[in-house]
Every structure is written in C-alpha cells, then in structure tokens.
Short mmCIF file of C-alpha atoms and ligand atoms in Angstrom, two decimals:
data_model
loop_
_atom_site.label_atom_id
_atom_site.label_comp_id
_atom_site.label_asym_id
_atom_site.label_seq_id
_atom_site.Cartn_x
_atom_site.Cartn_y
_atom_site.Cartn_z
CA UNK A 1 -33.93 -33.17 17.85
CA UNK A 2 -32.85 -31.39 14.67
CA UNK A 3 -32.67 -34.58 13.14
CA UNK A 4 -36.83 -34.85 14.24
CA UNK A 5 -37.60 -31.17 13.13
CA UNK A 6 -35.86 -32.23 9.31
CA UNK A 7 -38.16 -35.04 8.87
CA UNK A 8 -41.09 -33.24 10.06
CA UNK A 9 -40.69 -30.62 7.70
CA UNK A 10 -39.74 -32.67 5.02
CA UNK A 11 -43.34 -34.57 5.68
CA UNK A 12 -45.13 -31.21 6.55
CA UNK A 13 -44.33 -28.99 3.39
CA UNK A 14 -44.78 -32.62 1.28
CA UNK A 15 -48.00 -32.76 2.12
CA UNK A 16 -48.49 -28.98 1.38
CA UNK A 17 -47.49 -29.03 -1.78
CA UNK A 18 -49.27 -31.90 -2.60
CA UNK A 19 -52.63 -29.89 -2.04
CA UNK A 20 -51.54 -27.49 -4.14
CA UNK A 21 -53.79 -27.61 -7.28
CA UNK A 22 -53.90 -25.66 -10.43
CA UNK A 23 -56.36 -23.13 -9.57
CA UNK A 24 -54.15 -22.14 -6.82
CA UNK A 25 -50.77 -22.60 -8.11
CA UNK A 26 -49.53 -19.38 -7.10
CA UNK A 27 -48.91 -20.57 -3.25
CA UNK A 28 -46.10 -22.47 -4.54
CA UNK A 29 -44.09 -19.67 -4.51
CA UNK A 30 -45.31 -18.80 -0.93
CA UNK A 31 -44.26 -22.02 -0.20
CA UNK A 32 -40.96 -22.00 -2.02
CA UNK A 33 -40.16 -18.17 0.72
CA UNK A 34 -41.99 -19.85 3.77
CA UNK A 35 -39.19 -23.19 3.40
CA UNK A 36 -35.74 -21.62 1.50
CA UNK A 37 -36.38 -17.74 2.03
CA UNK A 38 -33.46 -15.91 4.22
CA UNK A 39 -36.34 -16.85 7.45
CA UNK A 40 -37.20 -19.92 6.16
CA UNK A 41 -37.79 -23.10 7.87
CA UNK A 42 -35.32 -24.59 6.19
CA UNK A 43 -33.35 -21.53 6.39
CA UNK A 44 -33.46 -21.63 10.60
CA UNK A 45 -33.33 -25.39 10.66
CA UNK A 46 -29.69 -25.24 9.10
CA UNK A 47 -28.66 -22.32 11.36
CA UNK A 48 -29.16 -25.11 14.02
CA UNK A 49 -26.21 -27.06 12.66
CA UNK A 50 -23.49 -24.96 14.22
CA UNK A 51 -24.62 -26.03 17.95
CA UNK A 52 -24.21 -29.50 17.15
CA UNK A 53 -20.99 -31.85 17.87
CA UNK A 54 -18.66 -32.18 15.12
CA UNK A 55 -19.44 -36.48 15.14
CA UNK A 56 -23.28 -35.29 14.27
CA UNK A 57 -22.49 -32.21 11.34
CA UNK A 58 -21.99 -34.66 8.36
CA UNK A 59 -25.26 -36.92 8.67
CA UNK A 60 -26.80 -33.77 9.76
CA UNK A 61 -25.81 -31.82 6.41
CA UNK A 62 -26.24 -34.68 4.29
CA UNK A 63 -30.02 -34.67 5.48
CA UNK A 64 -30.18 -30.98 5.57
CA UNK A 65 -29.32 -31.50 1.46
CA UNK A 66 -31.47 -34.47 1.13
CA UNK A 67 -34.87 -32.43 2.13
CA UNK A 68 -33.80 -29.47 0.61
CA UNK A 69 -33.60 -31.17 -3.01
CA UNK A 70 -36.67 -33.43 -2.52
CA UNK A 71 -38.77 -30.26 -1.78
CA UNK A 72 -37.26 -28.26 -4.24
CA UNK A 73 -37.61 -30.93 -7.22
CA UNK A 74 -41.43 -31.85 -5.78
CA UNK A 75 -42.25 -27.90 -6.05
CA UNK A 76 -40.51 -27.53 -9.67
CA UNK A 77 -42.81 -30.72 -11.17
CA UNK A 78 -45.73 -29.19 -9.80
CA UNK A 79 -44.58 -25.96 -11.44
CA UNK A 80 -44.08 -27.98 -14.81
CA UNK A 81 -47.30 -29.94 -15.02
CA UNK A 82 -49.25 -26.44 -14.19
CA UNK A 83 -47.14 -24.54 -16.87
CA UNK A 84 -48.16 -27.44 -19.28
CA UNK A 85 -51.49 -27.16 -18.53
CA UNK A 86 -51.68 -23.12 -18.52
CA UNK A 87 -50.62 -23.90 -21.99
CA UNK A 88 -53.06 -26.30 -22.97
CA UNK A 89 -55.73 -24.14 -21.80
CA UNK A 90 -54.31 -20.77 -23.71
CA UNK A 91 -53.96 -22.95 -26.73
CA UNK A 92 -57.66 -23.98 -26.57
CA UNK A 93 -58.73 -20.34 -25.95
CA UNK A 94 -57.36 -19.09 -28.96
CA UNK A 95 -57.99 -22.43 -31.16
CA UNK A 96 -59.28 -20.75 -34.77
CA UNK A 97 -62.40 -23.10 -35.92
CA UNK A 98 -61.62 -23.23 -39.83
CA UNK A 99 -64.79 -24.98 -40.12
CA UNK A 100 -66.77 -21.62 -39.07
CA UNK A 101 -68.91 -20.35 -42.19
CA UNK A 102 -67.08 -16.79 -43.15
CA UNK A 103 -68.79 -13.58 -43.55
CA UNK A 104 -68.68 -13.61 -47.35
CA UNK A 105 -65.95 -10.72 -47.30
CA UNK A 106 -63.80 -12.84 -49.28
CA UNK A 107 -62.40 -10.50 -52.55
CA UNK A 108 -61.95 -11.53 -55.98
CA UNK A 109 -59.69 -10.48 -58.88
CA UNK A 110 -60.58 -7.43 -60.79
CA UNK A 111 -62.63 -8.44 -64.32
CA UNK A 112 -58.95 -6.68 -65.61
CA UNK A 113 -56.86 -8.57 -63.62
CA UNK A 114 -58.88 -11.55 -64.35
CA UNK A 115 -58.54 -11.61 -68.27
CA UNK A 116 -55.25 -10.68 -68.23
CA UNK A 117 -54.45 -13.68 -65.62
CA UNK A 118 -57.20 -15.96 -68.21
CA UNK A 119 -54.66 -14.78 -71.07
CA UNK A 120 -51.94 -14.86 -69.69
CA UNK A 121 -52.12 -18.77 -68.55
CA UNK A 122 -53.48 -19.83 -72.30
CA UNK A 123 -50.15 -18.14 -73.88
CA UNK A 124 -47.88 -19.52 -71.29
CA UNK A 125 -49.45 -23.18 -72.04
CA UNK A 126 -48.79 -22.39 -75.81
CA UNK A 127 -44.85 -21.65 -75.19
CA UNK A 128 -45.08 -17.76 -74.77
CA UNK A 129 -42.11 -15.92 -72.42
CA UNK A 130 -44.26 -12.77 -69.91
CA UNK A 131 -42.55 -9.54 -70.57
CA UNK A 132 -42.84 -6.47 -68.70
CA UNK A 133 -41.05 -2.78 -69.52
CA UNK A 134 -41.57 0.44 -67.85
CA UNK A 135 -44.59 2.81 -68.59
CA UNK A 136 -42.74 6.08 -68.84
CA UNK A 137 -40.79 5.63 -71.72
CA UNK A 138 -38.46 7.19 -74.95
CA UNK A 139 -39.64 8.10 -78.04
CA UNK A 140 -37.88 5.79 -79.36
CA UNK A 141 -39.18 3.13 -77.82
CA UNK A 142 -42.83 3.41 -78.28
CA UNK A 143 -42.69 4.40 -81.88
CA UNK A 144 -39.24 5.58 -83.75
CA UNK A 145 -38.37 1.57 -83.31
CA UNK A 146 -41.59 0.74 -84.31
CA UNK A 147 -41.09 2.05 -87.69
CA UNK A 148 -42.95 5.54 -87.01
CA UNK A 149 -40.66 7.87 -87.22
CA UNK A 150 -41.13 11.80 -86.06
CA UNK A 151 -44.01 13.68 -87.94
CA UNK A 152 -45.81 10.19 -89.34
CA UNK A 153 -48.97 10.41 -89.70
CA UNK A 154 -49.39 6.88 -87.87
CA UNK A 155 -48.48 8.50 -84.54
CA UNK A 156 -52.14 10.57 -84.97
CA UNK A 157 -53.85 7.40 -84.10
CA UNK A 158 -52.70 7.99 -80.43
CA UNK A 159 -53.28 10.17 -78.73
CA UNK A 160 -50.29 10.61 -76.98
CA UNK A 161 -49.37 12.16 -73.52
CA UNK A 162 -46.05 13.79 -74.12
CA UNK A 163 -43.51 14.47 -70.50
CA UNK A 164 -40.73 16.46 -72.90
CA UNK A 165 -40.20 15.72 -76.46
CA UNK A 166 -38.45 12.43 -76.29
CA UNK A 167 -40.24 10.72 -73.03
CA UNK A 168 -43.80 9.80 -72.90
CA UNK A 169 -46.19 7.41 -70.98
CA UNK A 170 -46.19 4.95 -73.35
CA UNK A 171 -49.09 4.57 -75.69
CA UNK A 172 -49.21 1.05 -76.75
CA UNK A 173 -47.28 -2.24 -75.42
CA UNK A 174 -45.43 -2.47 -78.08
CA UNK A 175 -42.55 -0.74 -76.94
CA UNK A 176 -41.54 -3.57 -74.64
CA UNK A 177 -41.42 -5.43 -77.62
CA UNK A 178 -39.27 -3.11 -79.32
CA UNK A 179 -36.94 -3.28 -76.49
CA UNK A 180 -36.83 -7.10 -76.04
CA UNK A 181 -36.22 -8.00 -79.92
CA UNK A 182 -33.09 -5.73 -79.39
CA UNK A 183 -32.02 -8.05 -76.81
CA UNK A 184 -33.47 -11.60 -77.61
CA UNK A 185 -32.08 -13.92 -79.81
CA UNK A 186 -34.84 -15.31 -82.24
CA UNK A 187 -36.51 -17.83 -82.12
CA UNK A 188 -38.34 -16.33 -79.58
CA UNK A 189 -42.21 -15.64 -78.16
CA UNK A 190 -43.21 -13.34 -75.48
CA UNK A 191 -46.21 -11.86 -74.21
CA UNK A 192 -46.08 -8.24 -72.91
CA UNK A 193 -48.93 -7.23 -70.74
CA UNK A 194 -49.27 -3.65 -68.81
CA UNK A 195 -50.73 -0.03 -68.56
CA UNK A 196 -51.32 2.14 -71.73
CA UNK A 197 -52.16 5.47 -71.66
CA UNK A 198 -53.99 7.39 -74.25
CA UNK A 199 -55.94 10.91 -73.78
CA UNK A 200 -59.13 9.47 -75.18
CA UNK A 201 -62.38 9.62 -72.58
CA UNK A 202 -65.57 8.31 -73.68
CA UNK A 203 -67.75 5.05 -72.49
CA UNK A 204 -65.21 2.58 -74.38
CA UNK A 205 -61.92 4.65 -74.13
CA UNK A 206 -60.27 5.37 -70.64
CA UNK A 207 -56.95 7.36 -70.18
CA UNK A 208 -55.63 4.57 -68.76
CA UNK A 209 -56.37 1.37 -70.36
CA UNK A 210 -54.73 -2.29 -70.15
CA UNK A 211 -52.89 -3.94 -73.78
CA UNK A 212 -51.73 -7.11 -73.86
CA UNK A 213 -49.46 -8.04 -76.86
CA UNK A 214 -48.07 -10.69 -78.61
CA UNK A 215 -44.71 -11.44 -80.55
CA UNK A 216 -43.60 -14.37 -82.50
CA UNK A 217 -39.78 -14.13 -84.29
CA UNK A 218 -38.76 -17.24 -85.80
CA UNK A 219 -37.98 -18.86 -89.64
CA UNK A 220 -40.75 -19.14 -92.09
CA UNK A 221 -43.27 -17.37 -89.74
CA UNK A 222 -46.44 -17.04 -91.79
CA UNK A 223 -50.27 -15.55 -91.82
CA UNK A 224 -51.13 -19.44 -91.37
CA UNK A 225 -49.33 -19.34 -87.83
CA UNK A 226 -50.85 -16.24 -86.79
CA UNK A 227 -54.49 -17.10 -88.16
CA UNK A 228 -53.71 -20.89 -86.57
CA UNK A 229 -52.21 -19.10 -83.07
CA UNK A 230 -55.44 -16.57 -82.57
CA UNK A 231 -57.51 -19.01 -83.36
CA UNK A 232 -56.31 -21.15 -80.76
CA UNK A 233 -56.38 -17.79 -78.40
CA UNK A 234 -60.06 -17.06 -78.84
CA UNK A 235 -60.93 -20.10 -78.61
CA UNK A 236 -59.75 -20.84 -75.34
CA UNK A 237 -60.97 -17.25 -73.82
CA UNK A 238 -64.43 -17.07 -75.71
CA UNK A 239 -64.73 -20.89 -75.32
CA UNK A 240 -64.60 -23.76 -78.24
CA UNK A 241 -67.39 -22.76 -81.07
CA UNK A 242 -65.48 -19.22 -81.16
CA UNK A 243 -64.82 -18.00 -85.40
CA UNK A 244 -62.36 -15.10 -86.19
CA UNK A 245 -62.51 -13.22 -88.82
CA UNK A 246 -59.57 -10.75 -91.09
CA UNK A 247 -59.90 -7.45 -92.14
CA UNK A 248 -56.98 -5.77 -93.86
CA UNK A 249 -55.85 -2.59 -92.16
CA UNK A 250 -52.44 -0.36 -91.56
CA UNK A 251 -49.95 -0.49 -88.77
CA UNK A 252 -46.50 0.95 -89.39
CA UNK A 253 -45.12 -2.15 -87.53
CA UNK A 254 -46.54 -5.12 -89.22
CA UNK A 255 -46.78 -5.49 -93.02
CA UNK A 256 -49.21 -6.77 -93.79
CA UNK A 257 -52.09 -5.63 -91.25
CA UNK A 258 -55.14 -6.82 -90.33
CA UNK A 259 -57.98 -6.38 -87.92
CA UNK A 260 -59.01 -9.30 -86.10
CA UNK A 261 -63.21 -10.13 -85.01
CA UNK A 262 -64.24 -12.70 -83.34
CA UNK A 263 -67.77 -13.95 -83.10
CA UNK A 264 -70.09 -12.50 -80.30
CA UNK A 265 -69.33 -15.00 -77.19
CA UNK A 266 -73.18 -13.29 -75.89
CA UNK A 267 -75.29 -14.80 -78.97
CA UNK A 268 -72.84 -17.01 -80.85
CA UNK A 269 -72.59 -14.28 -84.26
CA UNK A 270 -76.75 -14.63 -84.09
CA UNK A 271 -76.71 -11.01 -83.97
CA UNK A 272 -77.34 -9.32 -80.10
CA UNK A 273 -77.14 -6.01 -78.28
CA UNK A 274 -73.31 -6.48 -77.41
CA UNK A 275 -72.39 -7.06 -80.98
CA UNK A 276 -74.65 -4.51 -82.81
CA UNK A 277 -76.61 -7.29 -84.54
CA UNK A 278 -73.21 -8.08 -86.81
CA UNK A 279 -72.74 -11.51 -84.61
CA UNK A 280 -68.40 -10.25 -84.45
CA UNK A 281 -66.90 -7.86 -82.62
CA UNK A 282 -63.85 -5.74 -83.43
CA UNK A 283 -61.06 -7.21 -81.21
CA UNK A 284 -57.61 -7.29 -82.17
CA UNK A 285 -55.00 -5.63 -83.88
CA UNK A 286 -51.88 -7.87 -85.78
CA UNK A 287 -49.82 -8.65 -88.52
CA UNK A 288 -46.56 -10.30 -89.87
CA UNK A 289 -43.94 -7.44 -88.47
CA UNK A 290 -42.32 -5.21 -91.17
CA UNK A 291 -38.93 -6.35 -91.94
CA UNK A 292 -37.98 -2.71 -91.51
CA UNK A 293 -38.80 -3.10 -87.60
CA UNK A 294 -36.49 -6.51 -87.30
CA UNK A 295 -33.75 -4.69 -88.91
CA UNK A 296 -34.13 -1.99 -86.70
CA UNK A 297 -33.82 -4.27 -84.01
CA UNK A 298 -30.79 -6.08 -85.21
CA UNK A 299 -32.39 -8.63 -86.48
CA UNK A 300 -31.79 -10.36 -90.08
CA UNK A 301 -34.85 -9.95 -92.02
CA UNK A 302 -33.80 -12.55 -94.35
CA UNK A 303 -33.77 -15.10 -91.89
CA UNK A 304 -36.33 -13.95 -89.39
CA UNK A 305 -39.60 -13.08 -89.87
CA UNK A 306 -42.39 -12.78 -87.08
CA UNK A 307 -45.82 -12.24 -86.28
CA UNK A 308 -47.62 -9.51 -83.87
CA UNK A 309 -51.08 -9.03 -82.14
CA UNK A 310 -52.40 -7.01 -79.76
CA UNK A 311 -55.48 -6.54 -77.84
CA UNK A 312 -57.34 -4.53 -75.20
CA UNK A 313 -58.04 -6.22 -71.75
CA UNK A 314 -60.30 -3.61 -70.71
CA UNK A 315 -62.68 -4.28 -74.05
CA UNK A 316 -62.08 -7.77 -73.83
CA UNK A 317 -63.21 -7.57 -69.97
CA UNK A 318 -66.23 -5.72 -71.27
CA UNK A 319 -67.30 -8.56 -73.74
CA UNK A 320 -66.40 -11.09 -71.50
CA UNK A 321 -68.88 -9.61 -68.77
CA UNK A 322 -70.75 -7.90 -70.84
CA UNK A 323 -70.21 -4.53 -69.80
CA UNK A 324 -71.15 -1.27 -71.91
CA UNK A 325 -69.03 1.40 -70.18
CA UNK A 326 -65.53 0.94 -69.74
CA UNK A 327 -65.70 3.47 -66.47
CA UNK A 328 -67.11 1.29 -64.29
CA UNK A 329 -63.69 -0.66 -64.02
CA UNK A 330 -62.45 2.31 -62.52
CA UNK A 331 -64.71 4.08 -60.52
CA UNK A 332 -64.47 1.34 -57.60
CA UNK A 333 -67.98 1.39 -56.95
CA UNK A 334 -68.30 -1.63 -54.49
CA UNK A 335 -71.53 -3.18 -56.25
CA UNK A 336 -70.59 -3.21 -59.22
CA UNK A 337 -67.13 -5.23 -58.01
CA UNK A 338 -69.54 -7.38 -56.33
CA UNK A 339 -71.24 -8.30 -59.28
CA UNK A 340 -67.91 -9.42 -61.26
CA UNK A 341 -66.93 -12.36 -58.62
ZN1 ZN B 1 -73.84 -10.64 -80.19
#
C-alpha cells in the first residue's frame, strides 16, 4: 500500500513539475512545501513507515530515499535552467547599443590644455624630460637663482604677487628650472609646463596665465642648437612653411637674449589682422643661460653651457585659434568652448 502511494507520488508531483514553465516558476517552491514541508506528502508518507513489519522497513526506506532525491534533483534543474534564463533576459534588458548615435555632449580639451598637450608631445619626440614644481614658491627660487637678486631692476618686469617677503606665487616657470639644474646631472633637457601668475589684467594679460619652458645643459651648447631646436618647435606647432625670426633683448638668466617671432600661421607673414600687418608675431622669450645661473646651480660653467626658451600657452592658444582676448579662456562661457572643439 505504502509502497503504491510512493510511486504514485513520485509519478504525480513528476508530472507537476514538469508543467511548471518559466512564467510560473514560482510554484516550484509551493511544490517543494506541498511534497518535503513538516505536512508534506512526502513528509506523512514516511510517518507511515513505523506501522510496517521490520522484513518491509529497508526496501521501504530505500524507496522513501529514492523519490525523495529524484524529486528534489528534478525541482533543482528546473530551478537552474529558469535562473539561467532570468539571466539571459536581465542581460538583454540592460544590453548598452554602442552603435546608438550620441547626443553630441562629448567634451574636448581646453584650447590651453590643448597646446600645451600639442607641445608637450613635439618636445617629448625631440628627447625633452616633463618637469613640474610647485606654484607657491621662495624667492629664491623664482628669481635670486635666476641671477636677479633683491632690488634688480629685472624683477620690475613682473609683476609679482608677494605672500611674505621670501614666498610668492611664482611668476615665471623658470623656477622649476632653477630647482631641477640643482639636482640634475647635465647633460640634461626638460620641459617645465604650469600656472604663472602675474598682476597684469588687460585683453592679452590674465592674472593667471600658462608658461611653458624649455632647458637644454650639455657641452658646446650653442645659438645654432637653439635657433636649429625652435625652429624645429614652430614648425611642428604652426605647421612646415613656419620662419622665426631674432631680436636681441635682456633676461638676467640667459646671456645673450633674444626675442623670438615667428611668421603669422593666419596669412603666412603676408601681413593680416592677427599679426598687425608685420606677417610675425612676438612669441618667445630665450637665450644661452648665463654662466652665473649654472654656477649658481652647481654646475661647472666651463664645461656646461645650455640654452633656455620660454613661451606663453595662453598667447600661443590665441594665435593658434585666433583669438583676440585672452579672457575668454577663462570666463567658461559654454559657446565659446563649443567653438574650440
Ligand atoms: Zn598675419
């Protein structure tokens, strides 16, 4: 009788679970109470065992086992295959179609950030080391090691925003340099980009404004290598049919000086709007560096001599774009970003 009742069940609740499909997946677990909960079928069907002879209990059990595990393994694949599937399905749901046209929110370097990375690529791929130093920094730094000392009338050029007497926001790059040719041995050639800061305001001057500079410390450094080396520099940025021209001037650092054109990328040194009608445009700063400011540094000037240059990012993003007031790098003005993709 109980051996009847076993097989019944077994056939009954395999057939049940068997119609089980997906979309109603949660009577499994009805099904798992209705046939192993403490009133089960399976549950009461067991209970029976105790009224049977002794000679019966074993095949009994054994059977009582055998339907047990083939219902409990038949419920957990259906569980399985309907997990699988539940995955499937979220997986679809959330698939991202990378094929979908965006919403042209996509950003774009800032015309600063974008010279600077432009520059910064052509003097790595000519040999040159990026340095960075910090913007608040010691008189000494930014000009006493620089070969202006206290009360020269060099430091009148800039502007300068004082925190105390001896710490400043640095005026020009060139104090990084002043701190890496302490701690470089030459030959060397680095490129230190960053923040300036100057109290000058006016459509071509900002308080804040963006120097990259150059330094070159080796044997028998001459004017040929730094003509040759900016030459190869303006070239590359203003593109290949780019001239540069040398003006002397004064910079306590580099003896001698010299102010650097370059022909107007917008009409090719024709003569334009951007360039005044002169066809060059005022651009850089450099020179071979003053012995004085090796040997400040540690360096033998007897052995060592280098070359320096300097220029403005924010002007050169202003040529490059042609731009006539530096403010509008700064003022964030959403259109005007727009227009510099
Ligand atoms: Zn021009």
């Amino acid at each position: 009788m109980l051996i009847e009742d076993l097989n019944k069940l077994k056939e009954d609740i395999g057939k049940e679970i068997d119609k089980v499909n997906y979309h109603i997946r949660k009577t499994l677990a009805d099904i798992r109470v209705k046939v192993f909960g403490k009133s089960g079928s399976l549950t009461a069907l067991s209970k029976g065992m105790r009224d049977l002879p002794n000679e019966e209990k074993p095949k009994v059990g054994a059977l009582i086992n055998e339907v047990r595990s083939f219902l409990e393994e038949k419920i957990s694949n259906k569980e399985k295959a309907f997990e699988e599937q539940e995955l499937v399905e979220k997986l679809e749901k959330e698939k991202i179609d990378i094929t979908e046209p965006s919403n042209d929110k996509v950003g774009a370097p800032h015309p600063i950030s974008a010279v600077l990375d432009k520059l910064t690529d052509i003097c790595v791929s000519l040999g040159f080391s990026v340095v960075e130093g910090p913007e608040i920094e010691t008189d000494y730094y930014n000009f006493e090691a620089l070969n202006t000392p206290k009360n020269h009338p060099a430091r009148d050029m800039q502007d300068t925003f004082f925190i105390n007497e001896n710490i400043l926001v640095r005026s020009q790059t060139s104090a990084v340099q002043a701190r890496e040719m302490e701690v470089r041995k030459p030959p060397f050639k680095i490129i230190c980009p960053g923040k300036t800061y100057r109290n000058d305001s006016d459509s071509t001057h900002s308080p804040v404004f963006h120097q990259i500079e150059g330094l070159v410390v080796d044997e028998n450094i001459s004017m040929a290598d730094l003509k040759t080396m900016l030459t190869i520099l303006m070239k590359r940025l203003f593109g290949e049919d780019t001239t540069i021209r040398f003006r002397p001037s004064f910079f306590p650092f580099t003896e001698p000086s010299i102010e650097v054109d370059v022909s107007c990328p917008n009409c090719h040194g024709k003569g334009c709007q951007t360039c005044k009608g002169t066809g060059m445009l005022e651009l850089l700063g450099a020179g071979i560096v003053n012995p004085k400011v090796l040997e400040i540094s540690g360096i033998d000037s007897k052995k060592y001599r280098g070359f320096a240059f300097g220029l403005g990012l924010d002007r050169t993003a202003m040529i490059l774009n042609s731009i006539n007031n530096i403010r509008n790098f700064y003022r964030n003005d959403i259109r005007f970003l727009n227009q510099m993709k």
